[in-house]
mmCIF file of C-alpha atoms and ligand atoms in Angstrom:
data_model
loop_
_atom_site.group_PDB
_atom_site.id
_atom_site.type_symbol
_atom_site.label_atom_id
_atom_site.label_comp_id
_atom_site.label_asym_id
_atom_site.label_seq_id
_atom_site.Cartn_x
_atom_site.Cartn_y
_atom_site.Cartn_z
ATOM 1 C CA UNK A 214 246.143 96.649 213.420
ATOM 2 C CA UNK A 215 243.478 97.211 215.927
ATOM 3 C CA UNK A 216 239.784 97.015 214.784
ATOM 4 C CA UNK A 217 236.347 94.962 214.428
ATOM 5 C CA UNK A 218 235.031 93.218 211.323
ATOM 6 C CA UNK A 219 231.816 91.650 211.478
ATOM 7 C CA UNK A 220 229.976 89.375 209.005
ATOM 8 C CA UNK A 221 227.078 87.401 207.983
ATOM 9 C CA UNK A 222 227.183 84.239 206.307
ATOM 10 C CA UNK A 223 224.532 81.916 205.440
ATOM 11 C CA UNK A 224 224.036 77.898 205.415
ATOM 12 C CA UNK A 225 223.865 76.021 202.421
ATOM 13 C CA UNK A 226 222.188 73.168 201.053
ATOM 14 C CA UNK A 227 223.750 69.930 199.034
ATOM 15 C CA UNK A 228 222.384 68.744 196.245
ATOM 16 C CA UNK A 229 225.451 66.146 195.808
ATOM 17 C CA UNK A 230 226.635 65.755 198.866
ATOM 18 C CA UNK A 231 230.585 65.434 200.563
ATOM 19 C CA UNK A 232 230.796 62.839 202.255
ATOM 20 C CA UNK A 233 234.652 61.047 202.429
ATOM 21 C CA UNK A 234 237.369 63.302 202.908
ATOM 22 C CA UNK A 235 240.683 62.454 203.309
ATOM 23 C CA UNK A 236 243.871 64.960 203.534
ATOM 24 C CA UNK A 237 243.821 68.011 205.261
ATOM 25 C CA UNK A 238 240.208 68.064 204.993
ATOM 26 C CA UNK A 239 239.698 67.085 201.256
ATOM 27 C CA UNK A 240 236.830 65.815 199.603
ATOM 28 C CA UNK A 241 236.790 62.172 198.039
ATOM 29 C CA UNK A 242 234.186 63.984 195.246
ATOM 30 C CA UNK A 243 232.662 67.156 194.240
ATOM 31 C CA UNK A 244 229.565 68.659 195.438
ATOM 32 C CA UNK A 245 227.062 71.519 194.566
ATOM 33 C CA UNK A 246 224.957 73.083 196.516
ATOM 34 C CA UNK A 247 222.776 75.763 197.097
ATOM 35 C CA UNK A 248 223.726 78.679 199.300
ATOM 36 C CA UNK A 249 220.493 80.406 201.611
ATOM 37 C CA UNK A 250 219.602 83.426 202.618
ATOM 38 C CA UNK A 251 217.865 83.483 205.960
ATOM 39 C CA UNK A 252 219.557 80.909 207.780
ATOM 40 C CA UNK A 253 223.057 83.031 209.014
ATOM 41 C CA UNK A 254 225.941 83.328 211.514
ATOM 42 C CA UNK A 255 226.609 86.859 212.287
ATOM 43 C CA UNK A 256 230.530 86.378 213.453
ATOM 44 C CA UNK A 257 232.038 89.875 215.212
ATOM 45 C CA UNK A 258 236.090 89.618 215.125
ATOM 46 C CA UNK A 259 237.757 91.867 217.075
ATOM 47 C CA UNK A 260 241.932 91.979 216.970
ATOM 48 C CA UNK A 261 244.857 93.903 217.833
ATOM 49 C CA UNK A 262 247.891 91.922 215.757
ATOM 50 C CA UNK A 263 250.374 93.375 217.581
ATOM 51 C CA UNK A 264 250.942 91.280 220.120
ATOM 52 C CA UNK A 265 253.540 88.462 220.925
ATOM 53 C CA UNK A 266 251.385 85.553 221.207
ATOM 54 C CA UNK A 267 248.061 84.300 220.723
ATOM 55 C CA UNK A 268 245.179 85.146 222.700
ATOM 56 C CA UNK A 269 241.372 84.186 222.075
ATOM 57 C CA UNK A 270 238.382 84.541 223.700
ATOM 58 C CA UNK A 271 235.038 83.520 222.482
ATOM 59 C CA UNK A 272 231.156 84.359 222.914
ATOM 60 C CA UNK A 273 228.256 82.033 221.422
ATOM 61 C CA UNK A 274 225.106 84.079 221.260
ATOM 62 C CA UNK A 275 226.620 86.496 224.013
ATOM 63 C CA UNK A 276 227.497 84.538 226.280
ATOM 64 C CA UNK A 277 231.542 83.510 227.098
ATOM 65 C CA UNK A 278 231.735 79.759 225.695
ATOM 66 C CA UNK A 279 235.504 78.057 226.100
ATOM 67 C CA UNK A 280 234.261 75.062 224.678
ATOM 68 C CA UNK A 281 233.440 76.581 221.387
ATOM 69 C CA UNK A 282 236.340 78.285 221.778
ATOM 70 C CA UNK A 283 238.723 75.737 222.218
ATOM 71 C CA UNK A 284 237.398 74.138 218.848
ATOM 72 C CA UNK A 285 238.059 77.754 217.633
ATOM 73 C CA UNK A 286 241.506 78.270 219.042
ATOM 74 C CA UNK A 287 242.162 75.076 217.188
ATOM 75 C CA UNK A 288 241.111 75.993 213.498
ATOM 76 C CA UNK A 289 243.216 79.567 213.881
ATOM 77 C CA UNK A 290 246.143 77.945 215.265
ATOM 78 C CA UNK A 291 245.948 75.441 212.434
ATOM 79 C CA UNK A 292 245.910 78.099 209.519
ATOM 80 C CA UNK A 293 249.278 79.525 210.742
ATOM 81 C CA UNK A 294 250.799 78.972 207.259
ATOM 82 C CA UNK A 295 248.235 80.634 205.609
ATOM 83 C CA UNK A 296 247.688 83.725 207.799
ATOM 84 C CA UNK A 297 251.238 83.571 209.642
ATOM 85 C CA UNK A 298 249.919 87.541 211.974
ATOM 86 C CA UNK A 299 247.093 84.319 213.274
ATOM 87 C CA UNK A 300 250.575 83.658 215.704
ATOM 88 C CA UNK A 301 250.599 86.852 217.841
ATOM 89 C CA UNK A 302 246.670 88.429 217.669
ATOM 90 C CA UNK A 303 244.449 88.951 220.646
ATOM 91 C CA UNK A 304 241.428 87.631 219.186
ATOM 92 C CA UNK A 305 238.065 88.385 221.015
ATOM 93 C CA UNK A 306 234.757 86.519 218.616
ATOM 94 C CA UNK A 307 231.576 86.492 219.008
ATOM 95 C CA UNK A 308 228.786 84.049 217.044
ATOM 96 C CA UNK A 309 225.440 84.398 216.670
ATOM 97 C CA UNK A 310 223.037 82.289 214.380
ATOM 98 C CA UNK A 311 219.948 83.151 213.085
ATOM 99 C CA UNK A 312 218.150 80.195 213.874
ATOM 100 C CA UNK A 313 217.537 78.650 216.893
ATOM 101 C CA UNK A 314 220.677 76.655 218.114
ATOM 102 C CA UNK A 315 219.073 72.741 218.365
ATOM 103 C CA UNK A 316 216.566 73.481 215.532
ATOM 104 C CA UNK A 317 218.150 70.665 213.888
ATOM 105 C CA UNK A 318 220.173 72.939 211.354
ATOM 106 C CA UNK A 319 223.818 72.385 210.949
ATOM 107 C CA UNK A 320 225.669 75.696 211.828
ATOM 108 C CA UNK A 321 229.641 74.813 210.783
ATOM 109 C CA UNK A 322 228.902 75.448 207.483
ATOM 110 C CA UNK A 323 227.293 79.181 208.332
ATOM 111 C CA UNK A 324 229.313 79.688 211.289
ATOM 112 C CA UNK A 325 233.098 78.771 209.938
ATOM 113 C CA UNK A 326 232.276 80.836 206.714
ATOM 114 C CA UNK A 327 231.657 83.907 208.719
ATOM 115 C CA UNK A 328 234.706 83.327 210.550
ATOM 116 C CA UNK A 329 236.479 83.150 206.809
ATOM 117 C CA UNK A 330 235.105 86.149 205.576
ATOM 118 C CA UNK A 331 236.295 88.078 209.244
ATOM 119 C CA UNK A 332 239.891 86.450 208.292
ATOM 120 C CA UNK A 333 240.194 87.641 204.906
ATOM 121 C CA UNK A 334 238.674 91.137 205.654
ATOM 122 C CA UNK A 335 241.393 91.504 208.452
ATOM 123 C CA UNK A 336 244.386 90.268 205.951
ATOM 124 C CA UNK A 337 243.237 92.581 203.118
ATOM 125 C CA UNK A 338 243.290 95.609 205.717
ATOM 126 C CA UNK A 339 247.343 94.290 206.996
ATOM 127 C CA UNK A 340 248.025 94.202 203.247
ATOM 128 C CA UNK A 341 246.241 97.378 202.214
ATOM 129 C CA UNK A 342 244.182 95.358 199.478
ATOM 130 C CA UNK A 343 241.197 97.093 198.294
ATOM 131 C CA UNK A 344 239.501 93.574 197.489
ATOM 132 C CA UNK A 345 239.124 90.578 199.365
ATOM 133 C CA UNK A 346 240.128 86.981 198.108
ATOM 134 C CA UNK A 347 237.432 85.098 198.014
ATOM 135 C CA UNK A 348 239.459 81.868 196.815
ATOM 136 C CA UNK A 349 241.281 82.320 200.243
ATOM 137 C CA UNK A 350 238.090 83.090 201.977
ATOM 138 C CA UNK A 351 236.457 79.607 200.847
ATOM 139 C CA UNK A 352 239.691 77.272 201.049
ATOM 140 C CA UNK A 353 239.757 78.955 204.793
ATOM 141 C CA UNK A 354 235.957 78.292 205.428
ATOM 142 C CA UNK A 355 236.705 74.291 203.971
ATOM 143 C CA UNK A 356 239.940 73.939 206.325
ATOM 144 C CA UNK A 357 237.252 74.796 209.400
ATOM 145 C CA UNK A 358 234.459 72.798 207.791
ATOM 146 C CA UNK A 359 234.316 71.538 204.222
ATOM 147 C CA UNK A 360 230.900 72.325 203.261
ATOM 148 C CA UNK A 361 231.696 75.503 204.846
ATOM 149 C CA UNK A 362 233.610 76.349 201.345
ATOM 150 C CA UNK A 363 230.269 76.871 199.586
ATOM 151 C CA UNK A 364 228.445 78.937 201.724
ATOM 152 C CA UNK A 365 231.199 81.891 200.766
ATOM 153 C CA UNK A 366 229.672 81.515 197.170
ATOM 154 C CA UNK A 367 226.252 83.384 195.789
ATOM 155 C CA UNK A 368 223.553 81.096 194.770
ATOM 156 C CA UNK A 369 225.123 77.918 193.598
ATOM 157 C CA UNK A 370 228.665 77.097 194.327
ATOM 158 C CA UNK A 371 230.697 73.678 193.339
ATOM 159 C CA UNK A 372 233.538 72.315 195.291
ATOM 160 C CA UNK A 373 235.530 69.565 194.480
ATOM 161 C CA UNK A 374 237.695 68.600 191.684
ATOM 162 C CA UNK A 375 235.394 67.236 188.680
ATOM 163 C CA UNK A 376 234.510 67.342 184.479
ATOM 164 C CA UNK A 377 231.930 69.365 184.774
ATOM 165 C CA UNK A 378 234.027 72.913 185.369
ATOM 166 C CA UNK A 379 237.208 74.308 186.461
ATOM 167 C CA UNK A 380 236.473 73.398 190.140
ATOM 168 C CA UNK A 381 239.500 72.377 192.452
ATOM 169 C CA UNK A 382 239.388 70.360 196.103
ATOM 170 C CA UNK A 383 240.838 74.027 197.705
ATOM 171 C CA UNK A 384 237.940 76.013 197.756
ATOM 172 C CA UNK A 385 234.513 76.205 196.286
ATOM 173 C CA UNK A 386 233.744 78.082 192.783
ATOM 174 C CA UNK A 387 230.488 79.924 191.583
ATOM 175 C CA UNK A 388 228.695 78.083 189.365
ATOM 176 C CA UNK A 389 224.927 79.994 189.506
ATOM 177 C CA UNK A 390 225.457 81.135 185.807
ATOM 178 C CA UNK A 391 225.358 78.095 183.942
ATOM 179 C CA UNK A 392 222.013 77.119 185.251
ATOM 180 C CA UNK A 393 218.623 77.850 184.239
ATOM 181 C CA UNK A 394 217.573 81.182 185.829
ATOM 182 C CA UNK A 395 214.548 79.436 187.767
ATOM 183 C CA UNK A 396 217.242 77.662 190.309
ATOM 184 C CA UNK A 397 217.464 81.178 191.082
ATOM 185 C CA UNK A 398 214.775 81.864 192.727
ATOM 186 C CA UNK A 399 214.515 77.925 194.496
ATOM 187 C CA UNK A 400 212.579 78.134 198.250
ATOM 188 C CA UNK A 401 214.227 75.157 200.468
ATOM 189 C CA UNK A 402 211.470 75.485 203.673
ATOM 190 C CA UNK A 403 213.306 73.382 206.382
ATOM 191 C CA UNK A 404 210.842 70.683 208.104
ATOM 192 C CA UNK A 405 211.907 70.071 211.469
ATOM 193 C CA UNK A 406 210.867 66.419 212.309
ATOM 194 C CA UNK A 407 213.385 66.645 215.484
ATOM 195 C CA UNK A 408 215.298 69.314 216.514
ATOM 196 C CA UNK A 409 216.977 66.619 218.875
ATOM 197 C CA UNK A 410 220.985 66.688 217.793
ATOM 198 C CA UNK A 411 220.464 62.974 216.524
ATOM 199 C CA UNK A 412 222.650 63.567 213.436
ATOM 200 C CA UNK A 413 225.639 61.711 212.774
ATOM 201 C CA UNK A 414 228.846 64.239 213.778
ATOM 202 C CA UNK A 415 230.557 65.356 210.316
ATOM 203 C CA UNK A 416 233.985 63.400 211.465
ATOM 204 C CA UNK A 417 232.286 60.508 212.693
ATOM 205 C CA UNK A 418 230.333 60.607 209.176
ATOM 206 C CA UNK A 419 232.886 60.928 206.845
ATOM 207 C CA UNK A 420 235.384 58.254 208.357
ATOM 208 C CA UNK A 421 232.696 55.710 207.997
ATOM 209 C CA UNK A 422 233.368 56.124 204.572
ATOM 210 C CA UNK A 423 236.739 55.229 204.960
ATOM 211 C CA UNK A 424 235.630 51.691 205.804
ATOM 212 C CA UNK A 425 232.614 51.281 203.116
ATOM 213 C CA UNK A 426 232.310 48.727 200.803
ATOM 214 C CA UNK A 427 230.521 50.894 198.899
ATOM 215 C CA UNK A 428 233.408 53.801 199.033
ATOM 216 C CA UNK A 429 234.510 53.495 195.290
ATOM 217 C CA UNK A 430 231.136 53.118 193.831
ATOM 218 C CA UNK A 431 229.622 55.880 195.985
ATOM 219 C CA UNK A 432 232.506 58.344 194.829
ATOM 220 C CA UNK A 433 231.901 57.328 190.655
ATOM 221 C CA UNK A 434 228.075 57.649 191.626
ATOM 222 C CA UNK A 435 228.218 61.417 192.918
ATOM 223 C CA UNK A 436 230.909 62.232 190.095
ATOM 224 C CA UNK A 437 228.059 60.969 187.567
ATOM 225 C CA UNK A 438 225.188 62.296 189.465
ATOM 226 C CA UNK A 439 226.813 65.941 189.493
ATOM 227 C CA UNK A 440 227.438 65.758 185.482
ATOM 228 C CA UNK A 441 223.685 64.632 185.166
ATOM 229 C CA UNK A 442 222.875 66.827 187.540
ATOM 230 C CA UNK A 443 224.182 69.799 185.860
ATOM 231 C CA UNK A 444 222.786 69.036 182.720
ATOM 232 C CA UNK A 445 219.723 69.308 183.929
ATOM 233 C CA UNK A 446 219.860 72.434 185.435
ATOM 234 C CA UNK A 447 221.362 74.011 182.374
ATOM 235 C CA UNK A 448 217.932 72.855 180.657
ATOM 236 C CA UNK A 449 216.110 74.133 183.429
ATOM 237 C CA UNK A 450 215.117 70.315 183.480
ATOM 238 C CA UNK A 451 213.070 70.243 186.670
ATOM 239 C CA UNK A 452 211.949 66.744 186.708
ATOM 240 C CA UNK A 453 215.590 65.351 185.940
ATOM 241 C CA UNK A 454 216.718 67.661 189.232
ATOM 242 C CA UNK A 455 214.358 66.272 191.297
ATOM 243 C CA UNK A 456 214.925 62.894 190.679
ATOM 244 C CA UNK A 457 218.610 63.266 190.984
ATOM 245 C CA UNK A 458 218.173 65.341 194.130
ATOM 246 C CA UNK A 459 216.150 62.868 195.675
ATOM 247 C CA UNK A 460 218.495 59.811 194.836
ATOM 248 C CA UNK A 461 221.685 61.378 196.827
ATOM 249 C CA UNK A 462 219.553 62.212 199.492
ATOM 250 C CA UNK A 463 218.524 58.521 199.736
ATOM 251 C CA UNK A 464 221.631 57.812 198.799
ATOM 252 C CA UNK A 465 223.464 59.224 201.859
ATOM 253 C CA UNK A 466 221.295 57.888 204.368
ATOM 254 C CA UNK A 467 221.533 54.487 202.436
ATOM 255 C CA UNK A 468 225.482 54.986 203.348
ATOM 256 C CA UNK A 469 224.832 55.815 206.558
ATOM 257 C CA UNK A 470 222.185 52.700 207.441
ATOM 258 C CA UNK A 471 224.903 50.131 205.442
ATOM 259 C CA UNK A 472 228.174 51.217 207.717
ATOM 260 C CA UNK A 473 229.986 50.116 210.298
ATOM 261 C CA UNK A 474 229.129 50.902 212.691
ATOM 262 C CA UNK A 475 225.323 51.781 211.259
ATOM 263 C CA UNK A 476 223.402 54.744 211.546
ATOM 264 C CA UNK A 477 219.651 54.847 210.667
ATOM 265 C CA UNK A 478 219.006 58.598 211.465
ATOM 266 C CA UNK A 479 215.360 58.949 209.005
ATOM 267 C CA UNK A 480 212.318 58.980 211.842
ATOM 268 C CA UNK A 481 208.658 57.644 210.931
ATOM 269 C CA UNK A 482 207.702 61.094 209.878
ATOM 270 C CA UNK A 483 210.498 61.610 207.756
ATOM 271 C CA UNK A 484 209.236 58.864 205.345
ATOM 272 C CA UNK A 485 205.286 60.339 205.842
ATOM 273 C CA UNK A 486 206.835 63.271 204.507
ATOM 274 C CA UNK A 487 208.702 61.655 201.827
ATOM 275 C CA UNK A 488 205.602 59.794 200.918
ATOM 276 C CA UNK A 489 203.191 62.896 201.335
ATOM 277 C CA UNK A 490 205.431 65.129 198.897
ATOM 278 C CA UNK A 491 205.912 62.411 196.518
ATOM 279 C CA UNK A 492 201.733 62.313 196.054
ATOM 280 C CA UNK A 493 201.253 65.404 196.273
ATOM 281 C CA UNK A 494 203.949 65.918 193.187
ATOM 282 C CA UNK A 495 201.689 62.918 191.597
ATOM 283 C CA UNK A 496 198.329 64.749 191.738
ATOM 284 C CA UNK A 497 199.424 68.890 191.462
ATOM 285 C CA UNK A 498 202.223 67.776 188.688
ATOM 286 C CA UNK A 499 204.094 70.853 191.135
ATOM 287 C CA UNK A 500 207.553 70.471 190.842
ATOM 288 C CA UNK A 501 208.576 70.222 194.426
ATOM 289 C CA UNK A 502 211.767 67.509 195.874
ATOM 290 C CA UNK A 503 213.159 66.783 198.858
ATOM 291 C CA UNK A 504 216.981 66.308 200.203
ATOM 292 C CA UNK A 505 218.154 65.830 203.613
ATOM 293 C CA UNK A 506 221.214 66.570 205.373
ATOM 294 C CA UNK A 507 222.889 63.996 208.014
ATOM 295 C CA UNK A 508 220.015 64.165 209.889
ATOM 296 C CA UNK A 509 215.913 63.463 210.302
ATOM 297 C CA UNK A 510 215.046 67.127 208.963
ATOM 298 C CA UNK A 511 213.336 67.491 205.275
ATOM 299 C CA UNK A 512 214.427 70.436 203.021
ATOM 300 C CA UNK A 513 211.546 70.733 200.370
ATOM 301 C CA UNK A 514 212.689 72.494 197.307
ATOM 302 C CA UNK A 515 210.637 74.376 194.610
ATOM 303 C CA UNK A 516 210.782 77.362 192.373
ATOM 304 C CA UNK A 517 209.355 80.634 193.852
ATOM 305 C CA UNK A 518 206.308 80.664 191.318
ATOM 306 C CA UNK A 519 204.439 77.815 193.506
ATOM 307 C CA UNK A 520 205.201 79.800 196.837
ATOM 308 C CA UNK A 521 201.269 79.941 197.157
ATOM 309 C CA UNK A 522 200.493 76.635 196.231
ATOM 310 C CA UNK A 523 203.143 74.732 197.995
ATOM 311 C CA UNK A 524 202.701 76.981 200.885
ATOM 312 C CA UNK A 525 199.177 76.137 201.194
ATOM 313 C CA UNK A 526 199.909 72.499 201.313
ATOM 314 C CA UNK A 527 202.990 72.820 203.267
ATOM 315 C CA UNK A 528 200.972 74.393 206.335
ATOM 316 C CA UNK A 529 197.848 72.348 205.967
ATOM 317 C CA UNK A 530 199.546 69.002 205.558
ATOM 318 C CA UNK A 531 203.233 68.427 206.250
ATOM 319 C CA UNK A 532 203.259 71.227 208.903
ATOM 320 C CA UNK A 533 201.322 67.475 211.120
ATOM 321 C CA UNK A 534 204.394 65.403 210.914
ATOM 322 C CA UNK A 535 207.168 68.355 212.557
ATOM 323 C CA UNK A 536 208.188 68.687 215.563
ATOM 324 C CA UNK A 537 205.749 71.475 217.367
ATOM 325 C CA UNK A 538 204.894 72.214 213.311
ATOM 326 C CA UNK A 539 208.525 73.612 213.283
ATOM 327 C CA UNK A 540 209.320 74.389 209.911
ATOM 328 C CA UNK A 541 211.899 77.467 209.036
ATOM 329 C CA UNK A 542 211.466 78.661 205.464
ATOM 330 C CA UNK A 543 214.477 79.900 203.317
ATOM 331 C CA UNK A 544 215.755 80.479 199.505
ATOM 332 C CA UNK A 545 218.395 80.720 197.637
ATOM 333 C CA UNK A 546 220.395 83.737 198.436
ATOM 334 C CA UNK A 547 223.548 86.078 197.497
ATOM 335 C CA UNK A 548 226.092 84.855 200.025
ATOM 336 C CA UNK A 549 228.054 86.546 202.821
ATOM 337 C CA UNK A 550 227.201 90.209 203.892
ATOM 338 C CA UNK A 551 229.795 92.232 205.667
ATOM 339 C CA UNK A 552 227.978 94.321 208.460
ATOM 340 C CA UNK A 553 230.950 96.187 210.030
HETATM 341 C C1 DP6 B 251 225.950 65.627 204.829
HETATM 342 O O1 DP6 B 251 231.134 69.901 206.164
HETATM 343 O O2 DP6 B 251 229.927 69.198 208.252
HETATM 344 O O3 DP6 B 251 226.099 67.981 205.092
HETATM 345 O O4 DP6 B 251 234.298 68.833 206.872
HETATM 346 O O5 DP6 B 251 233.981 67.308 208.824
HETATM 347 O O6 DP6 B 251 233.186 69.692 208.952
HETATM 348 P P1 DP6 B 251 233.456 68.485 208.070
HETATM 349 O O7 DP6 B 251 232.032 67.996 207.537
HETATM 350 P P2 DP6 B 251 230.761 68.802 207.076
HETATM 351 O O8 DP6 B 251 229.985 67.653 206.262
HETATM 352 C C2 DP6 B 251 228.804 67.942 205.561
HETATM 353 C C3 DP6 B 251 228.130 66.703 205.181
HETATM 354 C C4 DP6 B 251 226.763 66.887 204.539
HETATM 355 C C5 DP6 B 251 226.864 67.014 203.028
HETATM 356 C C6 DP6 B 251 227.295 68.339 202.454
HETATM 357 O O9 DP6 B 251 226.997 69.404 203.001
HETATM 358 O O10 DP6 B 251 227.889 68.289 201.357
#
């Protein structure tokens, strides 16, 4: 075959978060999380699988970049046994995000799921399938980057083995319809406080876990916290969510600051804005949270019908403690889009 596939993919969110892996990049306990909409890779595959060997070259945001595609080259070589025509395809990519690159925003999970979808697109074609596998397409996504695995699913999508659904550690599952509509329509407005790449790499991150104390605890923990957790969000329980929310978000950063070696990545204004949401939730009764990902950045989440409110506020107040008033709003959205 000789042809282009091109997709769009977005970032996603955890509200229980992976962190431990172990295996050929397995998670040590499920996590859920909420997929966006703005925040995308746009990934352009062209092939000819023809050929004898393997070929690659790669662009990041049009320009030629061998170090990203060296990382690349790595990941397709390494999924031989799933996609065996990988072996002997000229592969020419090119990545785009739709966010600034150093804004702060993790792209593997955007950028590897776009890759995915270009994957599976190409195989259905050499098989003459009229659907794509979407299974395949996430387990793909989580061998280039776990969380990766739930940005391939609409809405809300659960990864991990667990009681709470039929979820496996291969690839993530939907889960958006056994929730309260209103987690539908959930704004997460990203608050830069640096867009400095101070986070903690993934690998780096999840060995540490490998040496915790805490390890075994912290795995029961998230295992309870996503049963709780879903509960709640079948109720349409907002203040249970929040609170849960906020815990693992503490929670990993508590993991981080207690390893060895230790990593204490929350800045001054991450706690003003920790503290200024909190009050604000105190006086308006607004149900708005926070979580955070490895990293300084806030992600304030709250249903759609306090867009004006919380937007208000958000500009006026917390808008102070970013970086340049950086902040990059987003929702909840419907998954990958295929563009070509
Ligand atoms: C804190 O998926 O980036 O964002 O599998 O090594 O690529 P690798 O790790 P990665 O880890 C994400 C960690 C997290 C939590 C989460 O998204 O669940």
């Amino acid at each position: 075959m000789q042809g282009t596939v091109s997709w769009q993919s977005p970032s996603n969110i955890a509200l229980i978060k992976y962190w431990g892996k172990h295996g050929r990049q397995l998670p040590r306990n499920a996590s859920i999380s909420f997929t966006l909409s703005h925040c995308v890779s746009t990934t352009e595959m062209t092939v000819d699988t023809g050929g004898s060997e393997f070929n690659l070259e790669f662009y990041f945001e049009g320009q030629r970049n061998d170090a990203f595609g060296a990382r690349m080259e790595k990941f397709l070589l390494s999924i031989t046994d799933k996609l065996p025509w990988i072996g002997n395809t000229t592969f020419k990519i090119s990545s785009k995000n739709s966010f600034p690159h150093s804004s702060g925003i993790a792209s593997s999970a955007s950028a590897m799921s776009a890759v995915a979808m270009c994957l599976v697109d190409i195989d259905a074609q050499l098989q003459g399938k009229s659907y794509l596998d979407l299974p395949l397409a996430s387990e793909l996504a989580r061998l280039g980057s776990g969380s990766a695995s739930r940005s391939i699913i609409p809405s809300l999508g659960v990864w991990g083995e667990c009681h709470i659904t039929d979820s496996t550690d291969d690839y993530a599952i939907p889960y958006s319809d056994q929730v309260d509509p209103i987690f539908h329509t959930f704004h997460d407005d990203i608050l830069i406080v640096s867009a400095s790449e101070k986070s903690v790499s993934s690998s780096a991150g999840h060995q540490l876990m490998d040496q915790s104390v805490f390890a075994a605890a912290r795995y029961a923990l998230a295992n309870d916290r996503l049963k709780a957790l879903t509960g709640a969000m079948k109720e349409g329980d907002l203040e249970t969510f929040g609170s849960i929310v906020e815990d693992e978000a503490l929670t990993l950063h508590g993991l981080m600051m207690c390893s060895e070696p230790s990593f204490a990545l929350l800045e001054p204004n991450t706690l003003n804005l920790i503290n200024a949401i909190r009050a604000f939730r105190k006086d308006t009764a607004i149900p708005v949270y926070f979580t955070l990902d490895a990293g300084p950045n806030i992600h304030l989440l709250y249903p759609d019908q306090y867009t004006t409110e919380v937007g208000k506020w958000r500009d006026e107040v917390l808008a102070q403690y970013c970086e340049d008033n950086r902040i990059i709003t987003d929702q909840v959205g419907h998954g990958p889009k295929k563009l070509k």
